[in-house]
Amino acid sequence: MSTNPKGRRAAVAALVTVTALALASCGGTPAASPSGASTSPASQKLTVVTHDSFNLSEEVLAKFKADSGLDVTFVAPGDAGTLTNQLVLTKDSPLGDVVFGIDNTFAGRALAEGVIAPYAAQGLPAADADALKADDSGRLVPIDFGDVCINADTAWFEANDKAVPATLDDLVKPEYADLLVVPNAASSSPGLSFLVATVGAKGDPGWVDYWTQLKANGVLVAKDWTEAYTVQFSGSSGKGPRPLVLSYSTSPAFEVVDGAAPPTASLLQTCFRQVEYAGVIEGAANPGGAQEFIEFLLSPEVQADIPGQMYMYPAVTSTDLPAEWVQYAPLSDAPFTVPATEIAEKRDGWIRTWTSTVVG
């Protein structure tokens, strides 16, 4: 593909948001819940609350409709942060039954506010669950994950006879002045992930000095990922002026054209491991259907569909990956991490400090 599909993912999901897409209609034999109990006609409706980048193949969703008999409606209030905030604000009158798309930068808030009910998923191997867990309660179920990393336009660096940077420290060197663009950490999920990566790398408050250096070295802050990658970045569809951009480790795989090696690469020493979770919403009208949907997300069909549709790695790590991912979309061996509880406690303060340091 010549353009990074994160943009396509957002465009498709925006249509879901506008239309509140109904995937199935009522009728058929009541489906069995994961516990084995029959689902009554009154609980044939299922409302799934997602971020606005949710996407799966039509045939995969159609199979869930046929197998479950559920009348499924999707509600997409915004990105991962907006999604979590809306769940908290409406917890006395829940938006739906099941949620997908809370990530590890917002998981701590969802758990602390009690908007997720306990559920022990059956479809996720214990080792995968342990590696990707938000905490020890098991309330949030990992569905997919990926690395948010700096990407480089390697063709630009070759043409300009410059070495491709490798580390966070390289990005503040004079030879890379005015080359980097990142999304706004206050309004972008990957932007926030990169802010948290610098906290993990430099400590608190050492990250503030690091961003001060980045600003002095000419970092450009775009309003969101789309502007950063598709407008300002030189290595994708926008052919912009900046050869370094914050994106995902999977992005180079989607710059492959006709089997040729992509003109971009991810810098695997700059990454933050982002995990996306699903959970039964506390107070759900149809908790059995919610559990069934979570097991559906962990099914082999969905896990195999995730790379091509949501451009993340499947949480069930034994899932076969697209061939180009094996070669061009490796994960970092040592991504930066920060505990979800610390992120929940300090996130808003970090964003305020980041804004005053970098944007203000």
PDB file of C-alpha atoms in Angstrom, residues 1-273:
ATOM      1  CA  MET A   1       0.000   0.000   0.000  1.00  0.00           C
ATOM      2  CA  SER A   2       1.255   3.476  -0.794  1.00  0.00           C
ATOM      3  CA  THR A   3      -0.453   5.173   2.133  1.00  0.00           C
ATOM      4  CA  ASN A   4      -0.375   4.184   5.764  1.00  0.00           C
ATOM      5  CA  PRO A   5      -3.687   2.423   6.594  1.00  0.00           C
ATOM      6  CA  LYS A   6      -4.003   4.088   9.984  1.00  0.00           C
ATOM      7  CA  GLY A   7      -5.655   6.872   8.013  1.00  0.00           C
ATOM      8  CA  ARG A   8      -7.982   4.425   6.261  1.00  0.00           C
ATOM      9  CA  ARG A   9      -8.772   2.855   9.626  1.00  0.00           C
ATOM     10  CA  ALA A  10      -9.821   6.239  11.035  1.00  0.00           C
ATOM     11  CA  ALA A  11     -11.900   7.071   7.956  1.00  0.00           C
ATOM     12  CA  VAL A  12     -13.797   3.803   8.098  1.00  0.00           C
ATOM     13  CA  ALA A  13     -14.326   4.179  11.817  1.00  0.00           C
ATOM     14  CA  ALA A  14     -15.624   7.721  11.375  1.00  0.00           C
ATOM     15  CA  LEU A  15     -18.420   6.268   9.265  1.00  0.00           C
ATOM     16  CA  VAL A  16     -19.221   3.886  12.104  1.00  0.00           C
ATOM     17  CA  THR A  17     -19.345   6.839  14.503  1.00  0.00           C
ATOM     18  CA  VAL A  18     -21.675   8.879  12.339  1.00  0.00           C
ATOM     19  CA  THR A  19     -24.106   6.088  11.578  1.00  0.00           C
ATOM     20  CA  ALA A  20     -23.961   4.153  14.865  1.00  0.00           C
ATOM     21  CA  LEU A  21     -23.662   1.091  12.692  1.00  0.00           C
ATOM     22  CA  ALA A  22     -26.150  -1.716  13.393  1.00  0.00           C
ATOM     23  CA  LEU A  23     -24.449  -4.938  12.481  1.00  0.00           C
ATOM     24  CA  ALA A  24     -27.274  -7.395  12.972  1.00  0.00           C
ATOM     25  CA  SER A  25     -31.002  -7.621  13.451  1.00  0.00           C
ATOM     26  CA  CYS A  26     -33.066  -9.357  16.133  1.00  0.00           C
ATOM     27  CA  GLY A  27     -34.399 -12.816  15.614  1.00  0.00           C
ATOM     28  CA  GLY A  28     -33.279 -16.375  15.513  1.00  0.00           C
ATOM     29  CA  THR A  29     -32.762 -18.842  18.309  1.00  0.00           C
ATOM     30  CA  PRO A  30     -31.582 -17.307  21.596  1.00  0.00           C
ATOM     31  CA  ALA A  31     -27.815 -17.697  21.799  1.00  0.00           C
ATOM     32  CA  ALA A  32     -25.990 -19.387  24.642  1.00  0.00           C
ATOM     33  CA  SER A  33     -23.940 -17.112  26.873  1.00  0.00           C
ATOM     34  CA  PRO A  34     -20.322 -18.004  27.664  1.00  0.00           C
ATOM     35  CA  SER A  35     -21.507 -19.503  30.938  1.00  0.00           C
ATOM     36  CA  GLY A  36     -23.853 -21.828  29.068  1.00  0.00           C
ATOM     37  CA  ALA A  37     -27.067 -20.081  30.073  1.00  0.00           C
ATOM     38  CA  SER A  38     -29.607 -19.288  27.375  1.00  0.00           C
ATOM     39  CA  THR A  39     -29.909 -15.634  26.395  1.00  0.00           C
ATOM     40  CA  SER A  40     -33.507 -14.406  26.743  1.00  0.00           C
ATOM     41  CA  PRO A  41     -35.168 -12.366  23.962  1.00  0.00           C
ATOM     42  CA  ALA A  42     -34.907  -9.274  26.181  1.00  0.00           C
ATOM     43  CA  SER A  43     -31.128  -9.580  26.145  1.00  0.00           C
ATOM     44  CA  GLN A  44     -30.745 -10.017  22.380  1.00  0.00           C
ATOM     45  CA  LYS A  45     -29.478  -6.458  22.022  1.00  0.00           C
ATOM     46  CA  LEU A  46     -25.802  -5.743  22.543  1.00  0.00           C
ATOM     47  CA  THR A  47     -24.230  -2.279  22.542  1.00  0.00           C
ATOM     48  CA  VAL A  48     -20.482  -2.204  21.930  1.00  0.00           C
ATOM     49  CA  VAL A  49     -18.645   0.986  22.902  1.00  0.00           C
ATOM     50  CA  THR A  50     -15.367   1.486  21.020  1.00  0.00           C
ATOM     51  CA  HIS A  51     -12.822   4.110  20.114  1.00  0.00           C
ATOM     52  CA  ASP A  52     -13.275   5.680  16.697  1.00  0.00           C
ATOM     53  CA  SER A  53     -10.594   3.516  15.056  1.00  0.00           C
ATOM     54  CA  PHE A  54     -12.324   0.168  15.573  1.00  0.00           C
ATOM     55  CA  ASN A  55     -12.568  -1.892  12.394  1.00  0.00           C
ATOM     56  CA  LEU A  56     -13.017  -5.550  11.490  1.00  0.00           C
ATOM     57  CA  SER A  57     -13.819  -7.303   8.221  1.00  0.00           C
ATOM     58  CA  GLU A  58     -17.504  -7.361   7.310  1.00  0.00           C
ATOM     59  CA  GLU A  59     -17.489 -11.133   6.926  1.00  0.00           C
ATOM     60  CA  VAL A  60     -16.001 -11.629  10.391  1.00  0.00           C
ATOM     61  CA  LEU A  61     -18.669  -9.402  11.963  1.00  0.00           C
ATOM     62  CA  ALA A  62     -21.376 -11.128   9.918  1.00  0.00           C
ATOM     63  CA  LYS A  63     -20.272 -14.484  11.306  1.00  0.00           C
ATOM     64  CA  PHE A  64     -20.587 -13.184  14.858  1.00  0.00           C
ATOM     65  CA  LYS A  65     -24.110 -11.980  14.034  1.00  0.00           C
ATOM     66  CA  ALA A  66     -25.062 -15.345  12.624  1.00  0.00           C
ATOM     67  CA  ASP A  67     -23.517 -17.354  15.447  1.00  0.00           C
ATOM     68  CA  SER A  68     -24.791 -15.216  18.318  1.00  0.00           C
ATOM     69  CA  GLY A  69     -28.153 -13.998  17.066  1.00  0.00           C
ATOM     70  CA  LEU A  70     -27.419 -10.692  18.771  1.00  0.00           C
ATOM     71  CA  ASP A  71     -28.583  -7.299  17.523  1.00  0.00           C
ATOM     72  CA  VAL A  72     -25.296  -5.395  17.761  1.00  0.00           C
ATOM     73  CA  THR A  73     -24.945  -1.617  17.755  1.00  0.00           C
ATOM     74  CA  PHE A  74     -21.612   0.184  17.877  1.00  0.00           C
ATOM     75  CA  VAL A  75     -21.135   3.516  19.644  1.00  0.00           C
ATOM     76  CA  ALA A  76     -17.836   5.336  19.080  1.00  0.00           C
ATOM     77  CA  PRO A  77     -17.526   8.520  21.147  1.00  0.00           C
ATOM     78  CA  GLY A  78     -13.927   9.325  20.181  1.00  0.00           C
ATOM     79  CA  ASP A  79     -10.351   8.216  20.766  1.00  0.00           C
ATOM     80  CA  ALA A  80      -9.143   6.094  23.687  1.00  0.00           C
ATOM     81  CA  GLY A  81      -9.076   9.055  26.060  1.00  0.00           C
ATOM     82  CA  THR A  82     -12.527  10.323  25.107  1.00  0.00           C
ATOM     83  CA  LEU A  83     -13.868   6.776  25.281  1.00  0.00           C
ATOM     84  CA  THR A  84     -12.582   6.278  28.821  1.00  0.00           C
ATOM     85  CA  ASN A  85     -13.800   9.685  29.964  1.00  0.00           C
ATOM     86  CA  GLN A  86     -17.289   8.995  28.604  1.00  0.00           C
ATOM     87  CA  LEU A  87     -17.450   5.652  30.412  1.00  0.00           C
ATOM     88  CA  VAL A  88     -16.581   7.412  33.663  1.00  0.00           C
ATOM     89  CA  LEU A  89     -19.030  10.275  33.134  1.00  0.00           C
ATOM     90  CA  THR A  90     -21.909   7.898  32.304  1.00  0.00           C
ATOM     91  CA  LYS A  91     -21.186   5.121  34.802  1.00  0.00           C
ATOM     92  CA  ASP A  92     -24.553   5.629  36.531  1.00  0.00           C
ATOM     93  CA  SER A  93     -26.273   5.148  33.156  1.00  0.00           C
ATOM     94  CA  PRO A  94     -23.854   3.034  31.079  1.00  0.00           C
ATOM     95  CA  LEU A  95     -23.339   3.753  27.386  1.00  0.00           C
ATOM     96  CA  GLY A  96     -23.428   0.059  26.547  1.00  0.00           C
ATOM     97  CA  ASP A  97     -22.587  -3.489  27.521  1.00  0.00           C
ATOM     98  CA  VAL A  98     -19.003  -4.050  26.438  1.00  0.00           C
ATOM     99  CA  VAL A  99     -16.094  -1.761  25.645  1.00  0.00           C
ATOM    100  CA  PHE A 100     -13.127  -2.169  23.320  1.00  0.00           C
ATOM    101  CA  GLY A 101     -10.302   0.329  22.947  1.00  0.00           C
ATOM    102  CA  ILE A 102      -9.229   1.438  26.414  1.00  0.00           C
ATOM    103  CA  ASP A 103      -5.449   1.444  26.179  1.00  0.00           C
ATOM    104  CA  ASN A 104      -2.769   1.276  28.845  1.00  0.00           C
ATOM    105  CA  THR A 105      -2.431   5.062  29.030  1.00  0.00           C
ATOM    106  CA  PHE A 106      -6.040   5.224  30.279  1.00  0.00           C
ATOM    107  CA  ALA A 107      -6.539   1.760  31.794  1.00  0.00           C
ATOM    108  CA  GLY A 108      -5.674   2.923  35.299  1.00  0.00           C
ATOM    109  CA  ARG A 109      -8.449   5.515  35.262  1.00  0.00           C
ATOM    110  CA  ALA A 110     -11.074   3.044  34.020  1.00  0.00           C
ATOM    111  CA  LEU A 111     -10.103   0.572  36.730  1.00  0.00           C
ATOM    112  CA  ALA A 112      -9.932   3.157  39.507  1.00  0.00           C
ATOM    113  CA  GLU A 113     -13.368   4.526  38.605  1.00  0.00           C
ATOM    114  CA  GLY A 114     -14.959   1.052  38.685  1.00  0.00           C
ATOM    115  CA  VAL A 115     -16.487   1.185  35.211  1.00  0.00           C
ATOM    116  CA  ILE A 116     -15.312  -2.342  34.261  1.00  0.00           C
ATOM    117  CA  ALA A 117     -16.891  -5.486  35.752  1.00  0.00           C
ATOM    118  CA  PRO A 118     -14.850  -8.617  36.556  1.00  0.00           C
ATOM    119  CA  TYR A 119     -14.622 -11.193  33.778  1.00  0.00           C
ATOM    120  CA  ALA A 120     -12.078 -13.975  33.305  1.00  0.00           C
ATOM    121  CA  ALA A 121     -11.729 -14.448  29.544  1.00  0.00           C
ATOM    122  CA  GLN A 122     -11.359 -18.003  28.310  1.00  0.00           C
ATOM    123  CA  GLY A 123      -9.829 -17.344  24.890  1.00  0.00           C
ATOM    124  CA  LEU A 124      -6.525 -15.735  25.909  1.00  0.00           C
ATOM    125  CA  PRO A 125      -3.602 -18.003  26.861  1.00  0.00           C
ATOM    126  CA  ALA A 126      -2.347 -17.352  30.387  1.00  0.00           C
ATOM    127  CA  ALA A 127       1.135 -16.330  29.241  1.00  0.00           C
ATOM    128  CA  ASP A 128      -0.254 -13.744  26.810  1.00  0.00           C
ATOM    129  CA  ALA A 129      -2.685 -12.432  29.422  1.00  0.00           C
ATOM    130  CA  ASP A 130       0.108 -12.046  31.975  1.00  0.00           C
ATOM    131  CA  ALA A 131       2.459 -10.296  29.535  1.00  0.00           C
ATOM    132  CA  LEU A 132      -0.140  -7.703  28.521  1.00  0.00           C
ATOM    133  CA  LYS A 133      -2.225  -7.270  31.684  1.00  0.00           C
ATOM    134  CA  ALA A 134      -3.247  -3.834  32.931  1.00  0.00           C
ATOM    135  CA  ASP A 135      -3.205  -4.985  36.561  1.00  0.00           C
ATOM    136  CA  ASP A 136      -3.781  -8.135  38.594  1.00  0.00           C
ATOM    137  CA  SER A 137      -7.591  -7.833  38.737  1.00  0.00           C
ATOM    138  CA  GLY A 138      -8.157  -9.286  35.261  1.00  0.00           C
ATOM    139  CA  ARG A 139     -11.031  -6.904  34.591  1.00  0.00           C
ATOM    140  CA  LEU A 140      -9.524  -5.552  31.374  1.00  0.00           C
ATOM    141  CA  VAL A 141      -8.842  -8.219  28.750  1.00  0.00           C
ATOM    142  CA  PRO A 142      -5.938  -7.611  26.308  1.00  0.00           C
ATOM    143  CA  ILE A 143      -7.094  -7.842  22.682  1.00  0.00           C
ATOM    144  CA  ASP A 144      -4.199  -6.370  20.696  1.00  0.00           C
ATOM    145  CA  PHE A 145      -0.973  -4.441  21.127  1.00  0.00           C
ATOM    146  CA  GLY A 146       1.626  -2.518  19.174  1.00  0.00           C
ATOM    147  CA  ASP A 147       4.671  -0.304  19.496  1.00  0.00           C
ATOM    148  CA  VAL A 148       4.445   3.462  19.070  1.00  0.00           C
ATOM    149  CA  CYS A 149       7.854   4.438  17.667  1.00  0.00           C
ATOM    150  CA  ILE A 150       9.670   7.120  15.732  1.00  0.00           C
ATOM    151  CA  ASN A 151       9.688   6.258  12.014  1.00  0.00           C
ATOM    152  CA  ALA A 152      12.366   7.433   9.577  1.00  0.00           C
ATOM    153  CA  ASP A 153      12.226   8.116   5.862  1.00  0.00           C
ATOM    154  CA  THR A 154      15.343   6.079   5.104  1.00  0.00           C
ATOM    155  CA  ALA A 155      15.357   7.160   1.459  1.00  0.00           C
ATOM    156  CA  TRP A 156      15.615  10.812   2.574  1.00  0.00           C
ATOM    157  CA  PHE A 157      18.551  10.043   4.866  1.00  0.00           C
ATOM    158  CA  GLU A 158      20.338   8.150   2.109  1.00  0.00           C
ATOM    159  CA  ALA A 159      19.762  10.959  -0.383  1.00  0.00           C
ATOM    160  CA  ASN A 160      21.046  13.531   2.113  1.00  0.00           C
ATOM    161  CA  ASP A 161      24.026  11.425   3.207  1.00  0.00           C
ATOM    162  CA  LYS A 162      22.959  11.388   6.860  1.00  0.00           C
ATOM    163  CA  ALA A 163      22.946   8.478   9.295  1.00  0.00           C
ATOM    164  CA  VAL A 164      19.486   7.394  10.415  1.00  0.00           C
ATOM    165  CA  PRO A 165      19.116   8.165  14.148  1.00  0.00           C
ATOM    166  CA  ALA A 166      18.591   5.206  16.454  1.00  0.00           C
ATOM    167  CA  THR A 167      17.796   6.424  19.976  1.00  0.00           C
ATOM    168  CA  LEU A 168      15.860   9.099  21.815  1.00  0.00           C
ATOM    169  CA  ASP A 169      19.150  10.819  22.618  1.00  0.00           C
ATOM    170  CA  ASP A 170      20.006  10.995  18.918  1.00  0.00           C
ATOM    171  CA  LEU A 171      16.884  13.063  18.277  1.00  0.00           C
ATOM    172  CA  VAL A 172      18.224  16.026  20.258  1.00  0.00           C
ATOM    173  CA  LYS A 173      21.551  16.146  18.403  1.00  0.00           C
ATOM    174  CA  PRO A 174      22.163  19.205  16.172  1.00  0.00           C
ATOM    175  CA  GLU A 175      22.417  17.107  13.015  1.00  0.00           C
ATOM    176  CA  TYR A 176      18.735  16.167  13.422  1.00  0.00           C
ATOM    177  CA  ALA A 177      17.454  19.693  14.026  1.00  0.00           C
ATOM    178  CA  ASP A 178      14.089  20.514  12.411  1.00  0.00           C
ATOM    179  CA  LEU A 179      13.602  16.949  11.146  1.00  0.00           C
ATOM    180  CA  LEU A 180      11.077  15.488  13.636  1.00  0.00           C
ATOM    181  CA  VAL A 181       7.291  15.846  13.760  1.00  0.00           C
ATOM    182  CA  VAL A 182       5.123  14.354  16.527  1.00  0.00           C
ATOM    183  CA  PRO A 183       1.371  14.462  17.255  1.00  0.00           C
ATOM    184  CA  ASN A 184       0.137  16.625  20.118  1.00  0.00           C
ATOM    185  CA  ALA A 185       0.312  14.650  23.380  1.00  0.00           C
ATOM    186  CA  ALA A 186      -2.718  16.494  24.754  1.00  0.00           C
ATOM    187  CA  SER A 187      -5.028  15.460  21.911  1.00  0.00           C
ATOM    188  CA  SER A 188      -3.533  12.353  20.293  1.00  0.00           C
ATOM    189  CA  SER A 189      -3.290   8.802  21.638  1.00  0.00           C
ATOM    190  CA  PRO A 190       0.079   8.047  19.958  1.00  0.00           C
ATOM    191  CA  GLY A 191       1.280  11.505  20.996  1.00  0.00           C
ATOM    192  CA  LEU A 192       0.462  10.707  24.614  1.00  0.00           C
ATOM    193  CA  SER A 193       2.113   7.301  24.248  1.00  0.00           C
ATOM    194  CA  PHE A 194       5.349   8.964  23.126  1.00  0.00           C
ATOM    195  CA  LEU A 195       5.199  11.368  26.063  1.00  0.00           C
ATOM    196  CA  VAL A 196       4.862   8.349  28.371  1.00  0.00           C
ATOM    197  CA  ALA A 197       7.767   6.670  26.545  1.00  0.00           C
ATOM    198  CA  THR A 198       9.986   9.622  27.433  1.00  0.00           C
ATOM    199  CA  VAL A 199       8.836   9.378  31.052  1.00  0.00           C
ATOM    200  CA  GLY A 200       9.812   5.711  31.018  1.00  0.00           C
ATOM    201  CA  ALA A 201      13.169   6.509  29.431  1.00  0.00           C
ATOM    202  CA  LYS A 202      14.170   9.656  31.326  1.00  0.00           C
ATOM    203  CA  GLY A 203      12.224   9.369  34.578  1.00  0.00           C
ATOM    204  CA  ASP A 204      10.050  11.959  36.263  1.00  0.00           C
ATOM    205  CA  PRO A 205      10.888  14.861  36.045  1.00  0.00           C
ATOM    206  CA  GLY A 206      13.859  14.113  33.762  1.00  0.00           C
ATOM    207  CA  TRP A 207      11.504  13.844  30.791  1.00  0.00           C
ATOM    208  CA  VAL A 208      10.780  17.594  31.024  1.00  0.00           C
ATOM    209  CA  ASP A 209      14.417  18.449  30.313  1.00  0.00           C
ATOM    210  CA  TYR A 210      14.388  15.989  27.401  1.00  0.00           C
ATOM    211  CA  TRP A 211      11.387  17.717  25.815  1.00  0.00           C
ATOM    212  CA  THR A 212      13.006  21.097  26.401  1.00  0.00           C
ATOM    213  CA  GLN A 213      15.941  19.819  24.327  1.00  0.00           C
ATOM    214  CA  LEU A 214      13.601  18.447  21.644  1.00  0.00           C
ATOM    215  CA  LYS A 215      11.866  21.819  21.406  1.00  0.00           C
ATOM    216  CA  ALA A 216      15.207  23.609  21.124  1.00  0.00           C
ATOM    217  CA  ASN A 217      16.117  21.172  18.341  1.00  0.00           C
ATOM    218  CA  GLY A 218      13.061  22.170  16.323  1.00  0.00           C
ATOM    219  CA  VAL A 219      10.509  19.404  16.964  1.00  0.00           C
ATOM    220  CA  LEU A 220       7.231  20.189  15.186  1.00  0.00           C
ATOM    221  CA  VAL A 221       3.993  19.369  17.037  1.00  0.00           C
ATOM    222  CA  ALA A 222       1.105  18.433  14.732  1.00  0.00           C
ATOM    223  CA  LYS A 223      -2.493  18.372  15.913  1.00  0.00           C
ATOM    224  CA  ASP A 224      -2.857  14.597  15.410  1.00  0.00           C
ATOM    225  CA  TRP A 225      -1.321  11.483  13.879  1.00  0.00           C
ATOM    226  CA  THR A 226      -2.948  12.075  10.500  1.00  0.00           C
ATOM    227  CA  GLU A 227      -1.398  15.508  10.068  1.00  0.00           C
ATOM    228  CA  ALA A 228       1.978  14.307  11.328  1.00  0.00           C
ATOM    229  CA  TYR A 229       2.211  11.193   9.150  1.00  0.00           C
ATOM    230  CA  THR A 230       0.250  12.011   6.004  1.00  0.00           C
ATOM    231  CA  VAL A 231       1.049  15.731   5.694  1.00  0.00           C
ATOM    232  CA  GLN A 232       4.344  16.578   7.426  1.00  0.00           C
ATOM    233  CA  PHE A 233       6.250  13.298   7.013  1.00  0.00           C
ATOM    234  CA  SER A 234       8.341  12.967   3.860  1.00  0.00           C
ATOM    235  CA  GLY A 235       8.121   9.175   3.687  1.00  0.00           C
ATOM    236  CA  SER A 236       4.393   8.672   3.087  1.00  0.00           C
ATOM    237  CA  SER A 237       1.577  10.005   0.927  1.00  0.00           C
ATOM    238  CA  GLY A 238       1.982  13.666   1.913  1.00  0.00           C
ATOM    239  CA  LYS A 239       5.653  13.881   0.902  1.00  0.00           C
ATOM    240  CA  GLY A 240       6.121  16.563   3.548  1.00  0.00           C
ATOM    241  CA  PRO A 241       9.375  18.209   4.647  1.00  0.00           C
ATOM    242  CA  ARG A 242      10.160  16.158   7.774  1.00  0.00           C
ATOM    243  CA  PRO A 243      11.878  12.733   7.514  1.00  0.00           C
ATOM    244  CA  LEU A 244      11.241  11.708  11.154  1.00  0.00           C
ATOM    245  CA  VAL A 245       7.745  11.124  12.514  1.00  0.00           C
ATOM    246  CA  LEU A 246       6.037   9.443  15.423  1.00  0.00           C
ATOM    247  CA  SER A 247       4.002   6.468  14.206  1.00  0.00           C
ATOM    248  CA  TYR A 248       3.932   2.696  14.783  1.00  0.00           C
ATOM    249  CA  SER A 249       6.391  -0.127  14.273  1.00  0.00           C
ATOM    250  CA  THR A 250       3.875  -1.582  11.808  1.00  0.00           C
ATOM    251  CA  SER A 251       3.838   1.520   9.594  1.00  0.00           C
ATOM    252  CA  PRO A 252       6.743   0.499   7.315  1.00  0.00           C
ATOM    253  CA  ALA A 253       4.907  -2.709   6.363  1.00  0.00           C
ATOM    254  CA  PHE A 254       2.115  -0.587   4.929  1.00  0.00           C
ATOM    255  CA  GLU A 255       4.527   1.456   2.830  1.00  0.00           C
ATOM    256  CA  VAL A 256       5.405  -1.683   0.836  1.00  0.00           C
ATOM    257  CA  VAL A 257       4.536  -1.294  -2.865  1.00  0.00           C
ATOM    258  CA  ASP A 258       4.618  -4.274  -5.244  1.00  0.00           C
ATOM    259  CA  GLY A 259       6.765  -6.282  -2.838  1.00  0.00           C
ATOM    260  CA  ALA A 260       9.637  -3.795  -2.797  1.00  0.00           C
ATOM    261  CA  ALA A 261      11.287  -2.878   0.499  1.00  0.00           C
ATOM    262  CA  PRO A 262       9.568   0.110   2.118  1.00  0.00           C
ATOM    263  CA  PRO A 263      11.289   3.519   2.081  1.00  0.00           C
ATOM    264  CA  THR A 264      10.748   3.858   5.841  1.00  0.00           C
ATOM    265  CA  ALA A 265      11.822   2.101   9.031  1.00  0.00           C
ATOM    266  CA  SER A 266      10.808   2.249  12.671  1.00  0.00           C
ATOM    267  CA  LEU A 267      13.416   3.114  15.295  1.00  0.00           C
ATOM    268  CA  LEU A 268      12.982   0.257  17.739  1.00  0.00           C
ATOM    269  CA  GLN A 269      14.902   1.939  20.574  1.00  0.00           C
ATOM    270  CA  THR A 270      12.296   4.723  20.797  1.00  0.00           C
ATOM    271  CA  CYS A 271       9.118   2.694  21.357  1.00  0.00           C
ATOM    272  CA  PHE A 272       6.265   2.562  23.850  1.00  0.00           C
ATOM    273  CA  ARG A 273       4.254  -0.682  24.049  1.00  0.00           C
TER     274      ARG A 273
END
